Amino acid sequence: MSADLARQISMLIEDSQKGIARKEIHGKNAPEDRKFRNKASLTERQQVVSSAKISVRNRRGRRMQTCQIPIRPITPASLLDSICWSISEPTSTAAIYTDSFSVDNASEHQSSIFLYAEADQKDSEASFAHLTRPLIESEKSELIFKNHFLTILFPIDRFAEMGPSSRTFFSDNGFTCLQVLDHIYAFYQENMSVDEIEAAIHTDSRHADRLRTTYCSKETAQCGYVVFKRIDFLGSCKSFEMLKRVNGENNSNVYQLLIRA
C-alpha cells in the first residue's frame, strides 16, 4: 500500500467516525429537536408566508409618514400589575384585585398587604380572598398591549444566577390579557432545553440538587436526555407580580416578568 493511499484511507476512517459521533449527539437531543420541528405541509407553509407578507405590508403602510419616520405607540411601563395568579396554575384561575384605592396608591397598598402577609399567613390569605375576584370575559379579552411584537424575559432559576430567558411573540391584532397569561403559563410548562439544563446543574438551590440527581441517574444515562419542567426548577417562586418594561427606548416591546415566592 502506497503512502498516499494509506493517508486517504486514514482520512476516510476519521470522517466516518465523526459522522457516527454526530448521529449519536443528534440522537441524544432528539426530544428537544422534535419540539422545534414544524410538521406543516408545503402548501400550509406557503399560506403562512403569504399571510405574513401581507401583514407586514399593511403595517408598513400605516407607519409611513411624510417625514418617512415610522411612528409606533408608546408602550406602558407595566402590564397586568393588578393580576393575582400563580404561574403554575391554569390561566382560568387568574383573578384581579378589587380594592377601592386609587391607581396612584395601589402599589403602596399592595406592598403593605405583602408585608402583612409575612406577619400572619392565615389572615393574609383571608384578606386576599376578599380583595380578589375571577376575571370576567371582557377583562380576559381586553387588549392590554397594542404592538404586534412582545418580548418577555422569563426568570429561570430562583436566585437569577442564569439570568432571564427571552421569548418573542407575535400577534397581528396586539395582545389580550388572556393571551399574555397563556404565553407565560405555556413557557413554564415546557421542559427545560439541553442548554438550560447544562447551565442549571451548576446553580445553587435544592431544586438544582434534584436536577443534578436526575442528570446523573442510570435512567438518564440510558435514554440520553433529562426531562425537567421549568416550573419545577423555580420551586416556590411562582406568584405572578407584573410585566415590567425594560429600560430603553420609549416604544420598547421588551418586558421582564416579575414573580415572587
XYZ file of N, CA and C in Angstrom:
783
model
N 0.857 -1.200 0.000
C 0.000 0.000 0.000
C 0.885 1.239 0.000
N 0.603 2.144 -0.931
C 1.416 3.355 -1.009
C 1.095 4.289 0.143
N 2.009 5.223 0.386
C 1.805 6.191 1.478
C 0.585 7.064 1.212
N 0.375 7.477 -0.052
C -0.780 8.315 -0.404
C -2.090 7.579 -0.142
N -2.150 6.296 -0.504
C -3.367 5.518 -0.302
C -3.643 5.323 1.192
N -2.578 5.105 1.961
C -2.737 4.936 3.411
C -3.307 6.203 4.044
N -2.802 7.373 3.612
C -3.319 8.641 4.145
C -4.783 8.829 3.780
N -5.156 8.472 2.554
C -6.536 8.620 2.107
C -7.467 7.729 2.926
N -7.047 6.462 3.176
C -7.866 5.551 3.972
C -8.014 6.078 5.389
N -6.928 6.612 5.938
C -6.981 7.182 7.288
C -7.973 8.328 7.376
N -8.003 9.203 6.354
C -8.937 10.333 6.332
C -10.376 9.842 6.220
N -10.609 8.790 5.427
C -11.959 8.251 5.275
C -12.464 7.664 6.591
N -11.586 6.953 7.297
C -11.976 6.367 8.593
C -12.297 7.461 9.603
N -11.474 8.521 9.611
C -11.692 9.622 10.552
C -13.021 10.326 10.275
N -13.308 10.577 8.979
C -14.581 11.212 8.611
C -15.765 10.336 9.006
N -15.623 9.025 8.832
C -16.698 8.106 9.197
C -16.970 8.144 10.688
N -15.899 8.184 11.504
C -16.065 8.236 12.959
C -16.744 9.525 13.393
N -16.377 10.650 12.765
C -17.013 11.930 13.080
C -18.497 11.903 12.742
N -18.836 11.246 11.621
C -20.245 11.153 11.232
C -21.056 10.353 12.225
N -20.472 9.258 12.742
C -21.163 8.445 13.756
C -21.364 9.241 15.030
N -20.338 10.022 15.433
C -20.440 10.835 16.644
C -21.536 11.875 16.512
N -21.644 12.496 15.319
C -22.689 13.498 15.092
C -24.072 12.864 15.190
N -24.223 11.645 14.671
C -25.517 10.961 14.753
C -25.886 10.655 16.195
N -24.870 10.272 17.011
C -25.142 9.976 18.418
C -25.595 11.219 19.157
N -24.915 12.334 18.900
C -25.293 13.592 19.541
C -26.695 13.991 19.133
N -27.004 13.844 17.843
C -28.339 14.187 17.350
C -29.394 13.304 18.021
N -29.051 12.008 18.233
C -29.991 11.113 18.880
C -30.274 11.508 20.304
N -29.242 11.979 21.021
C -29.429 12.404 22.411
C -30.333 13.615 22.503
N -30.247 14.490 21.526
C -31.039 15.716 21.552
C -32.360 15.581 20.823
N -32.705 14.347 20.449
C -33.904 14.153 19.628
C -35.158 14.753 20.230
N -35.432 14.553 21.540
C -36.668 15.134 22.096
C -36.714 16.644 21.972
N -35.554 17.306 22.168
C -35.530 18.759 22.044
C -35.686 19.184 20.588
N -35.044 18.422 19.666
C -35.160 18.767 18.256
C -36.603 18.663 17.795
N -37.301 17.620 18.251
C -38.691 17.436 17.820
C -39.572 18.579 18.311
N -39.208 19.147 19.425
C -40.019 20.229 19.979
C -40.034 21.434 19.053
N -38.956 21.624 18.270
C -38.857 22.799 17.410
C -39.205 22.481 15.954
N -39.567 21.235 15.661
C -39.939 20.900 14.294
C -41.353 21.360 13.990
N -41.557 21.756 12.759
C -42.881 22.177 12.308
C -43.331 21.190 11.238
N -44.408 20.467 11.507
C -44.867 19.422 10.597
C -45.803 19.948 9.515
N -45.862 21.258 9.341
C -46.752 21.841 8.343
C -46.329 21.409 6.938
N -47.319 21.226 6.065
C -47.047 20.841 4.683
C -46.530 22.039 3.904
N -46.067 21.791 2.688
C -45.547 22.864 1.844
C -46.623 23.903 1.564
N -47.849 23.447 1.272
C -48.947 24.379 0.999
C -49.247 25.247 2.216
N -49.262 24.632 3.388
C -49.534 25.392 4.616
C -48.433 26.410 4.880
N -47.181 26.028 4.636
C -46.067 26.962 4.819
C -46.186 28.145 3.865
N -46.548 27.863 2.630
C -46.691 28.930 1.644
C -47.809 29.893 2.030
N -48.894 29.353 2.585
C -50.007 30.201 3.030
C -49.587 31.086 4.198
N -48.813 30.528 5.128
C -48.331 31.311 6.270
C -47.435 32.434 5.801
N -46.506 32.134 4.890
C -45.584 33.150 4.378
C -46.332 34.244 3.633
N -47.309 33.848 2.804
C -48.095 34.828 2.060
C -48.855 35.749 3.001
N -49.483 35.172 4.040
C -50.216 35.967 5.022
C -49.283 36.917 5.773
N -48.067 36.431 6.106
C -47.098 37.271 6.823
C -46.668 38.462 5.973
N -46.452 38.238 4.666
C -46.047 39.328 3.769
C -47.124 40.406 3.691
N -48.381 39.969 3.576
C -49.494 40.925 3.513
C -49.573 41.730 4.800
N -49.430 41.056 5.938
C -49.476 41.729 7.237
C -48.371 42.756 7.374
N -47.162 42.401 6.946
C -46.024 43.333 7.022
C -46.272 44.555 6.147
N -46.787 44.347 4.936
C -47.063 45.476 4.033
C -48.122 46.402 4.617
N -49.152 45.813 5.239
C -50.214 46.630 5.834
C -49.685 47.478 6.984
N -48.867 46.873 7.852
C -48.307 47.632 8.972
C -47.360 48.709 8.489
N -46.589 48.381 7.450
C -45.643 49.341 6.901
C -46.381 50.535 6.319
N -47.511 50.253 5.654
C -48.301 51.339 5.071
C -48.872 52.257 6.132
N -49.307 51.699 7.272
C -49.857 52.532 8.337
C -48.784 53.367 9.025
N -47.544 52.855 9.059
C -46.484 53.564 9.774
C -45.863 54.682 8.958
N -45.923 54.543 7.636
C -45.227 55.517 6.791
C -45.860 56.902 6.925
N -45.023 57.916 7.162
C -45.446 59.306 7.283
C -44.706 60.129 6.237
N -45.101 61.383 6.092
C -44.449 62.241 5.100
C -42.967 62.427 5.414
N -42.602 62.380 6.676
C -41.200 62.548 7.050
C -40.454 61.219 6.994
N -41.130 60.135 6.608
C -40.540 58.817 6.458
C -40.006 58.244 7.771
N -40.536 58.701 8.903
C -40.149 58.165 10.205
C -41.309 57.326 10.737
N -41.104 56.034 10.947
C -42.208 55.200 11.440
C -42.633 55.609 12.843
N -43.920 55.796 13.027
C -44.468 56.177 14.324
C -45.075 54.939 14.977
N -44.631 54.639 16.188
C -45.159 53.493 16.912
C -45.706 53.957 18.253
N -46.741 53.312 18.747
C -47.326 53.739 20.024
C -46.362 53.527 21.185
N -46.382 54.439 22.135
C -45.559 54.288 23.332
C -46.204 53.228 24.227
N -45.431 52.259 24.638
C -45.965 51.152 25.422
C -45.989 51.512 26.904
N -46.899 50.939 27.666
C -46.990 51.251 29.103
C -45.782 50.729 29.869
N -45.564 51.277 31.053
C -44.405 50.894 31.872
C -44.564 49.508 32.476
N -45.794 49.066 32.694
C -46.023 47.730 33.256
C -47.316 47.156 32.697
N -47.395 45.837 32.714
C -48.583 45.134 32.227
C -49.069 44.166 33.298
N -50.390 44.043 33.412
C -51.017 43.064 34.298
C -50.588 43.215 35.755
N -50.335 44.452 36.198
C -49.874 44.636 37.573
C -50.996 44.464 38.595
N -52.226 44.258 38.159
C -53.339 44.049 39.092
C -53.816 42.599 39.110
N -53.059 41.716 38.467
C -53.443 40.305 38.379
C -52.893 39.520 39.568
N -53.737 38.697 40.169
C -53.335 37.787 41.246
C -53.386 36.370 40.683
N -52.213 35.715 40.587
C -52.165 34.442 39.870
C -50.877 33.698 40.190
N -50.928 32.384 40.215
C -49.738 31.547 40.317
C -49.445 30.980 38.937
N -48.216 31.192 38.454
C -47.880 30.786 37.086
C -47.864 29.277 36.905
N -47.988 28.534 38.006
C -48.051 27.076 37.913
C -49.476 26.577 37.692
N -50.448 27.476 37.867
C -51.857 27.108 37.727
C -52.384 27.514 36.347
N -53.416 26.827 35.853
C -54.022 27.231 34.565
C -54.476 28.686 34.600
N -54.508 29.328 33.450
C -54.847 30.754 33.379
C -56.285 31.036 33.802
N -57.130 29.999 33.833
C -58.508 30.194 34.265
C -58.600 30.552 35.745
N -57.532 30.317 36.511
C -57.538 30.613 37.945
C -57.091 32.042 38.248
N -56.670 32.781 37.231
C -56.197 34.154 37.447
C -57.337 35.033 37.952
N -57.015 35.909 38.905
C -58.003 36.817 39.485
C -57.481 38.249 39.382
N -58.324 39.188 39.756
C -57.949 40.596 39.690
C -58.218 41.244 41.040
N -57.332 42.166 41.446
C -57.532 42.883 42.702
C -58.735 43.810 42.590
N -59.531 43.868 43.639
C -60.758 44.674 43.612
C -60.761 45.751 44.685
N -59.573 46.138 45.211
C -59.553 47.174 46.248
C -60.007 48.500 45.668
N -60.503 49.374 46.502
C -61.081 50.648 46.058
C -60.070 51.782 46.067
N -58.787 51.472 46.283
C -57.786 52.522 46.324
C -57.508 53.030 44.917
N -56.988 54.210 44.850
C -56.680 54.817 43.558
C -55.474 54.129 42.946
N -55.284 54.346 41.653
C -54.161 53.739 40.950
C -52.841 54.246 41.511
N -52.801 55.520 41.896
C -51.554 56.097 42.402
C -51.111 55.417 43.684
N -52.075 54.982 44.507
C -51.737 54.402 45.796
C -51.780 52.880 45.784
N -52.034 52.297 44.597
C -52.212 50.849 44.524
C -50.949 50.105 44.916
N -49.796 50.553 44.391
C -48.560 49.832 44.677
C -48.213 49.909 46.155
N -48.443 51.092 46.767
C -48.155 51.251 48.184
C -49.073 50.358 49.016
N -50.345 50.307 48.602
C -51.323 49.500 49.323
C -50.975 48.013 49.228
N -50.610 47.566 48.029
C -50.271 46.166 47.851
C -49.018 45.800 48.633
N -48.044 46.734 48.710
C -46.828 46.468 49.464
C -47.155 46.230 50.931
N -48.092 47.028 51.474
C -48.467 46.855 52.875
C -49.138 45.504 53.086
N -49.903 45.050 52.074
C -50.552 43.745 52.174
C -49.495 42.641 52.211
N -48.469 42.774 51.343
C -47.447 41.751 51.284
C -46.658 41.688 52.595
N -46.375 42.842 53.188
C -45.673 42.865 54.466
C -46.523 42.209 55.551
N -47.826 42.489 55.499
C -48.736 41.907 56.472
C -48.815 40.391 56.282
N -48.689 39.955 55.027
C -48.774 38.521 54.740
C -47.628 37.770 55.399
N -46.455 38.390 55.466
C -45.327 37.748 56.101
C -45.567 37.605 57.603
N -46.278 38.565 58.180
C -46.511 38.537 59.619
C -47.531 37.478 60.011
N -48.569 37.329 59.212
C -49.626 36.385 59.557
C -50.182 35.749 58.289
N -49.746 34.528 58.000
C -50.082 33.860 56.743
C -51.585 33.616 56.604
N -52.238 33.118 57.659
C -53.657 32.770 57.565
C -54.518 34.008 57.356
N -54.246 35.068 58.119
C -55.037 36.288 57.970
C -54.830 36.912 56.600
N -53.600 36.833 56.090
C -53.321 37.436 54.781
C -54.080 36.714 53.679
N -54.178 35.361 53.800
C -54.930 34.604 52.792
C -56.394 35.006 52.802
N -56.940 35.258 53.972
C -58.328 35.709 54.071
C -58.491 37.099 53.465
N -57.493 37.961 53.673
C -57.538 39.313 53.112
C -57.522 39.267 51.597
N -56.654 38.406 51.032
C -56.578 38.291 49.584
C -57.887 37.766 49.005
N -58.541 36.877 49.720
C -59.808 36.319 49.242
C -60.856 37.405 49.095
N -60.828 38.405 49.980
C -61.790 39.499 49.913
C -61.366 40.555 48.895
N -60.077 40.614 48.568
C -59.574 41.654 47.677
C -59.529 41.226 46.215
N -59.816 39.975 45.921
C -59.717 39.499 44.545
C -61.022 38.857 44.096
N -61.188 38.796 42.783
C -62.337 38.120 42.169
C -61.882 37.557 40.825
N -62.560 36.548 40.298
C -62.183 35.984 38.996
C -62.319 37.022 37.876
N -61.522 36.850 36.845
C -61.617 37.730 35.677
C -62.913 37.456 34.925
N -63.590 38.519 34.506
C -64.768 38.353 33.665
C -64.321 38.284 32.208
N -65.214 37.862 31.320
C -64.842 37.627 29.925
C -64.308 38.886 29.242
N -64.912 40.037 29.540
C -64.453 41.273 28.907
C -63.040 41.629 29.333
N -62.673 41.295 30.580
C -61.315 41.558 31.059
C -60.314 40.588 30.447
N -60.734 39.353 30.232
C -59.853 38.371 29.595
C -59.520 38.773 28.161
N -60.515 39.320 27.465
C -60.325 39.680 26.054
C -59.871 41.128 25.861
N -59.613 41.832 26.972
C -59.188 43.228 26.884
C -57.811 43.324 26.231
N -57.644 44.257 25.292
C -56.368 44.456 24.601
C -55.449 45.267 25.517
N -54.437 44.625 26.092
C -53.563 45.310 27.050
C -52.247 45.751 26.423
N -51.947 45.255 25.202
C -50.697 45.630 24.527
C -50.987 45.722 23.035
N -50.880 46.913 22.464
C -51.341 47.149 21.100
C -50.283 46.870 20.037
N -49.016 46.754 20.427
C -47.977 46.467 19.438
C -48.068 45.023 18.947
N -47.428 44.760 17.813
C -47.516 43.435 17.197
C -46.531 42.440 17.793
N -45.413 42.943 18.304
C -44.392 42.081 18.879
C -44.273 42.340 20.376
N -44.158 41.273 21.144
C -43.964 41.364 22.584
C -42.866 40.385 22.982
N -41.796 40.917 23.578
C -40.700 40.085 24.061
C -40.748 40.043 25.579
N -40.766 38.827 26.136
C -40.819 38.650 27.589
C -39.523 38.000 28.062
N -38.957 38.547 29.127
C -37.776 37.966 29.765
C -38.254 37.122 30.945
N -38.127 35.803 30.819
C -38.624 34.878 31.831
C -37.507 34.490 32.801
N -37.728 34.638 34.105
C -36.734 34.116 35.057
C -36.724 32.596 35.012
N -35.538 31.997 35.120
C -35.389 30.549 35.019
C -35.165 29.906 36.380
N -34.277 30.506 37.197
C -33.967 29.919 38.492
C -34.252 30.911 39.614
N -34.387 30.412 40.813
C -34.840 31.199 41.954
C -33.923 32.377 42.269
N -32.606 32.181 42.184
C -31.664 33.221 42.577
C -31.103 33.995 41.387
N -31.663 33.813 40.201
C -31.288 34.561 38.988
C -29.815 34.411 38.642
N -29.234 33.256 38.945
C -27.843 33.011 38.561
C -27.721 32.828 37.051
N -28.748 32.263 36.431
C -28.717 32.016 34.999
C -29.196 33.215 34.184
N -29.881 34.140 34.841
C -30.428 35.262 34.095
C -31.727 34.886 33.405
N -32.483 35.870 32.903
C -33.768 35.566 32.258
C -33.598 34.975 30.867
N -34.614 34.253 30.436
C -34.643 33.669 29.094
C -35.619 34.466 28.241
N -35.199 34.845 27.039
C -36.009 35.696 26.174
C -36.893 34.864 25.256
N -38.131 35.311 25.101
C -39.067 34.681 24.161
C -39.899 35.787 23.514
N -39.943 35.821 22.198
C -40.682 36.857 21.466
C -41.947 36.264 20.858
N -43.057 37.004 20.995
C -44.354 36.566 20.482
C -44.883 37.593 19.478
N -45.684 37.114 18.543
C -46.268 37.996 17.525
C -47.777 37.822 17.497
N -48.478 38.956 17.371
C -49.924 38.940 17.181
C -50.294 40.147 16.327
N -50.941 39.910 15.211
C -51.252 40.998 14.282
C -52.206 42.012 14.885
N -53.029 41.585 15.855
C -54.017 42.477 16.462
C -53.634 42.951 17.860
N -52.376 42.748 18.252
C -51.977 43.080 19.615
C -52.271 41.916 20.551
N -52.082 42.129 21.842
C -52.185 41.038 22.808
C -53.259 41.330 23.854
N -54.117 40.345 24.059
C -55.134 40.455 25.108
C -54.553 39.954 26.434
N -55.279 40.215 27.498
C -54.863 39.772 28.828
C -54.668 38.256 28.859
N -55.639 37.510 28.344
C -55.572 36.055 28.394
C -54.456 35.504 27.506
N -54.197 36.144 26.374
C -53.108 35.702 25.506
C -51.766 35.762 26.231
N -51.511 36.869 26.906
C -50.249 37.036 27.624
C -50.125 35.999 28.741
N -51.206 35.810 29.501
C -51.184 34.820 30.575
C -50.931 33.414 30.014
N -51.548 33.106 28.876
C -51.361 31.789 28.259
C -49.905 31.581 27.831
N -49.275 32.625 27.293
C -47.871 32.522 26.883
C -46.971 32.244 28.094
N -47.245 32.919 29.199
C -46.439 32.724 30.410
C -46.619 31.304 30.943
N -47.865 30.874 31.020
C -48.158 29.526 31.535
C -47.505 28.457 30.656
N -47.622 28.598 29.336
C -47.075 27.598 28.411
C -45.556 27.511 28.521
N -44.892 28.658 28.710
C -43.429 28.664 28.807
C -42.957 27.812 29.985
N -43.591 27.983 31.139
C -43.130 27.264 32.324
C -43.602 25.813 32.360
N -44.564 25.446 31.533
C -44.976 24.052 31.443
C -44.065 23.249 30.511
N -43.237 23.925 29.742
C -42.305 23.245 28.843
C -41.155 22.619 29.630
N -40.551 21.581 29.043
C -39.334 21.009 29.614
C -38.151 21.936 29.358
N -37.206 21.953 30.275
C -36.007 22.761 30.097
C -35.219 22.241 28.901
N -34.615 23.156 28.155
C -33.827 22.772 26.990
C -32.495 22.169 27.429
N -31.793 21.564 26.487
C -30.487 20.961 26.782
C -29.523 22.012 27.321
N -29.489 23.190 26.692
C -28.583 24.255 27.130
C -28.930 24.748 28.529
N -30.228 24.877 28.822
C -30.650 25.316 30.151
C -30.218 24.317 31.218
N -30.382 23.041 30.931
C -30.019 22.014 31.908
C -28.519 21.997 32.142
N -27.731 22.148 31.077
C -26.279 22.145 31.226
C -25.812 23.282 32.135
N -26.518 24.410 32.098
C -26.169 25.522 32.984
C -26.796 25.354 34.357
N -28.030 24.848 34.403
C -28.780 24.785 35.656
C -28.172 23.829 36.667
N -27.450 22.801 36.217
C -26.865 21.844 37.163
C -25.779 22.496 38.020
N -25.343 23.703 37.643
C -24.309 24.401 38.410
C -24.897 25.465 39.347
N -26.203 25.657 39.336
C -26.817 26.699 40.161
C -27.022 26.224 41.590
N -27.357 27.170 42.476
C -27.444 26.896 43.912
C -28.893 26.922 44.384
N -29.487 25.746 44.539
C -30.810 25.627 45.142
C -31.103 24.149 45.332
N -32.086 23.845 46.180
C -32.426 22.437 46.380
C -33.073 21.851 45.132
N -33.635 22.713 44.291
C -34.205 22.240 43.030
C -33.087 21.870 42.056
N -31.958 22.573 42.158
C -30.787 22.200 41.366
C -30.237 20.856 41.841
N -30.318 20.583 43.140
C -29.895 19.271 43.664
C -30.736 18.162 43.058
N -32.055 18.394 42.963
C -32.940 17.402 42.336
C -32.555 17.192 40.878
N -32.244 18.295 40.189
C -31.859 18.201 38.784
C -30.542 17.451 38.630
N -29.575 17.710 39.514
C -28.293 17.015 39.437
C -28.470 15.513 39.668
N -29.359 15.158 40.603
C -29.638 13.739 40.863
C -30.234 13.075 39.628
N -31.181 13.761 38.990
C -31.799 13.227 37.773
C -30.793 13.151 36.637
N -29.932 14.159 36.548
C -28.968 14.265 35.458
C -27.985 13.083 35.457
N -27.586 12.620 36.654
C -26.581 11.560 36.731
C -27.193 10.189 37.053
N -28.510 10.056 36.888
C -29.152 8.778 37.165
C -28.924 7.787 36.021
N -29.130 6.514 36.318
C -28.967 5.466 35.300
C -29.991 5.628 34.182
N -31.227 6.019 34.565
C -32.284 6.188 33.569
C -31.913 7.263 32.552
N -31.345 8.370 33.059
C -30.946 9.454 32.158
C -29.804 9.014 31.255
N -28.850 8.274 31.814
C -27.719 7.793 31.016
C -28.187 6.867 29.899
N -29.225 6.086 30.167
C -29.733 5.151 29.159
C -30.496 5.850 28.049
N -31.382 6.802 28.428
C -32.188 7.472 27.393
C -31.446 8.652 26.763
N -30.466 9.227 27.459
C -29.623 10.259 26.858
C -30.108 11.678 27.014
N -31.210 11.892 27.748
C -31.690 13.264 27.936
C -32.444 13.368 29.260
N -32.583 14.618 29.755
C -33.237 14.880 31.032
C -34.593 15.538 30.784
N -35.622 15.055 31.465
C -36.948 15.675 31.405
C -37.184 16.399 32.726
N -37.211 17.721 32.671
C -37.365 18.530 33.891
C -38.077 19.819 33.510
N -39.288 20.022 34.045
C -40.076 21.196 33.682
C -39.484 22.472 34.283
N -39.637 23.577 33.564
C -39.143 24.856 34.066
C -39.843 25.259 35.365
N -41.137 24.979 35.459
C -41.887 25.381 36.647
C -41.385 24.644 37.877
N -40.923 23.395 37.709
C -40.397 22.628 38.835
C -39.054 23.176 39.302
N -38.300 23.764 38.398
C -36.989 24.299 38.768
C -37.117 25.605 39.556
N -38.233 26.325 39.391
C -38.440 27.569 40.135
C -38.812 27.309 41.589
N -39.340 26.137 41.895
C -39.721 25.840 43.267
C -40.934 26.634 43.703
N -40.818 27.300 44.856
C -41.956 28.039 45.415
C -42.110 29.435 44.824
N -41.189 29.853 43.987
C -41.236 31.198 43.399
C -42.171 31.175 42.188
N -43.493 31.312 42.458
C -44.484 31.120 41.400
C -45.565 32.193 41.373
N -45.525 33.130 42.291
C -46.579 34.133 42.397
C -46.343 35.265 41.395
N -47.283 35.435 40.452
C -47.156 36.478 39.437
C -47.290 37.869 40.066
N -46.416 38.787 39.654
C -46.479 40.162 40.148
C -46.833 41.139 39.033
N -46.022 41.169 37.987
C -46.322 42.054 36.848
C -45.323 41.812 35.735
N -45.584 42.422 34.585
C -44.613 42.521 33.498
C -44.118 43.963 33.476
N -42.841 44.153 33.717
C -42.265 45.494 33.807
C -41.402 45.772 32.581
N -41.670 46.902 31.933
C -40.937 47.237 30.706
C -39.467 47.485 31.001
N -38.605 46.903 30.195
C -37.164 47.066 30.350
C -36.768 48.460 29.881
N -35.922 49.123 30.655
C -35.486 50.480 30.306
C -34.824 50.500 28.936
N -35.154 51.492 28.178
C -34.612 51.631 26.824
C -35.371 52.711 26.098
N -35.622 52.515 24.819
C -36.390 53.488 24.064
C -37.843 53.513 24.555
N -38.519 54.630 24.295
C -39.878 54.807 24.807
C -40.858 53.770 24.276
N -40.595 53.256 23.079
C -41.534 52.291 22.493
C -40.995 50.865 22.560
N -40.195 50.573 23.579
C -39.625 49.238 23.737
C -40.727 48.199 23.910
N -40.552 47.043 23.257
C -41.513 45.949 23.372
C -41.013 44.859 24.315
N -39.937 45.124 25.052
C -39.324 44.116 25.918
C -39.798 44.314 27.365
N -40.366 43.241 27.944
C -40.881 43.281 29.301
C -40.262 42.146 30.119
N -39.963 42.456 31.382
C -39.428 41.452 32.287
C -40.534 40.938 33.202
N -40.634 39.616 33.295
C -41.623 39.010 34.171
C -41.112 39.007 35.609
N -41.909 39.587 36.529
C -41.550 39.617 37.939
C -42.425 38.629 38.690
N -41.786 37.691 39.378
C -42.508 36.732 40.199
C -41.859 36.670 41.570
N -42.603 36.192 42.548
C -42.091 36.118 43.918
C -42.593 34.849 44.577
N -42.034 34.546 45.732
C -42.418 33.328 46.452
C -43.776 33.531 47.115
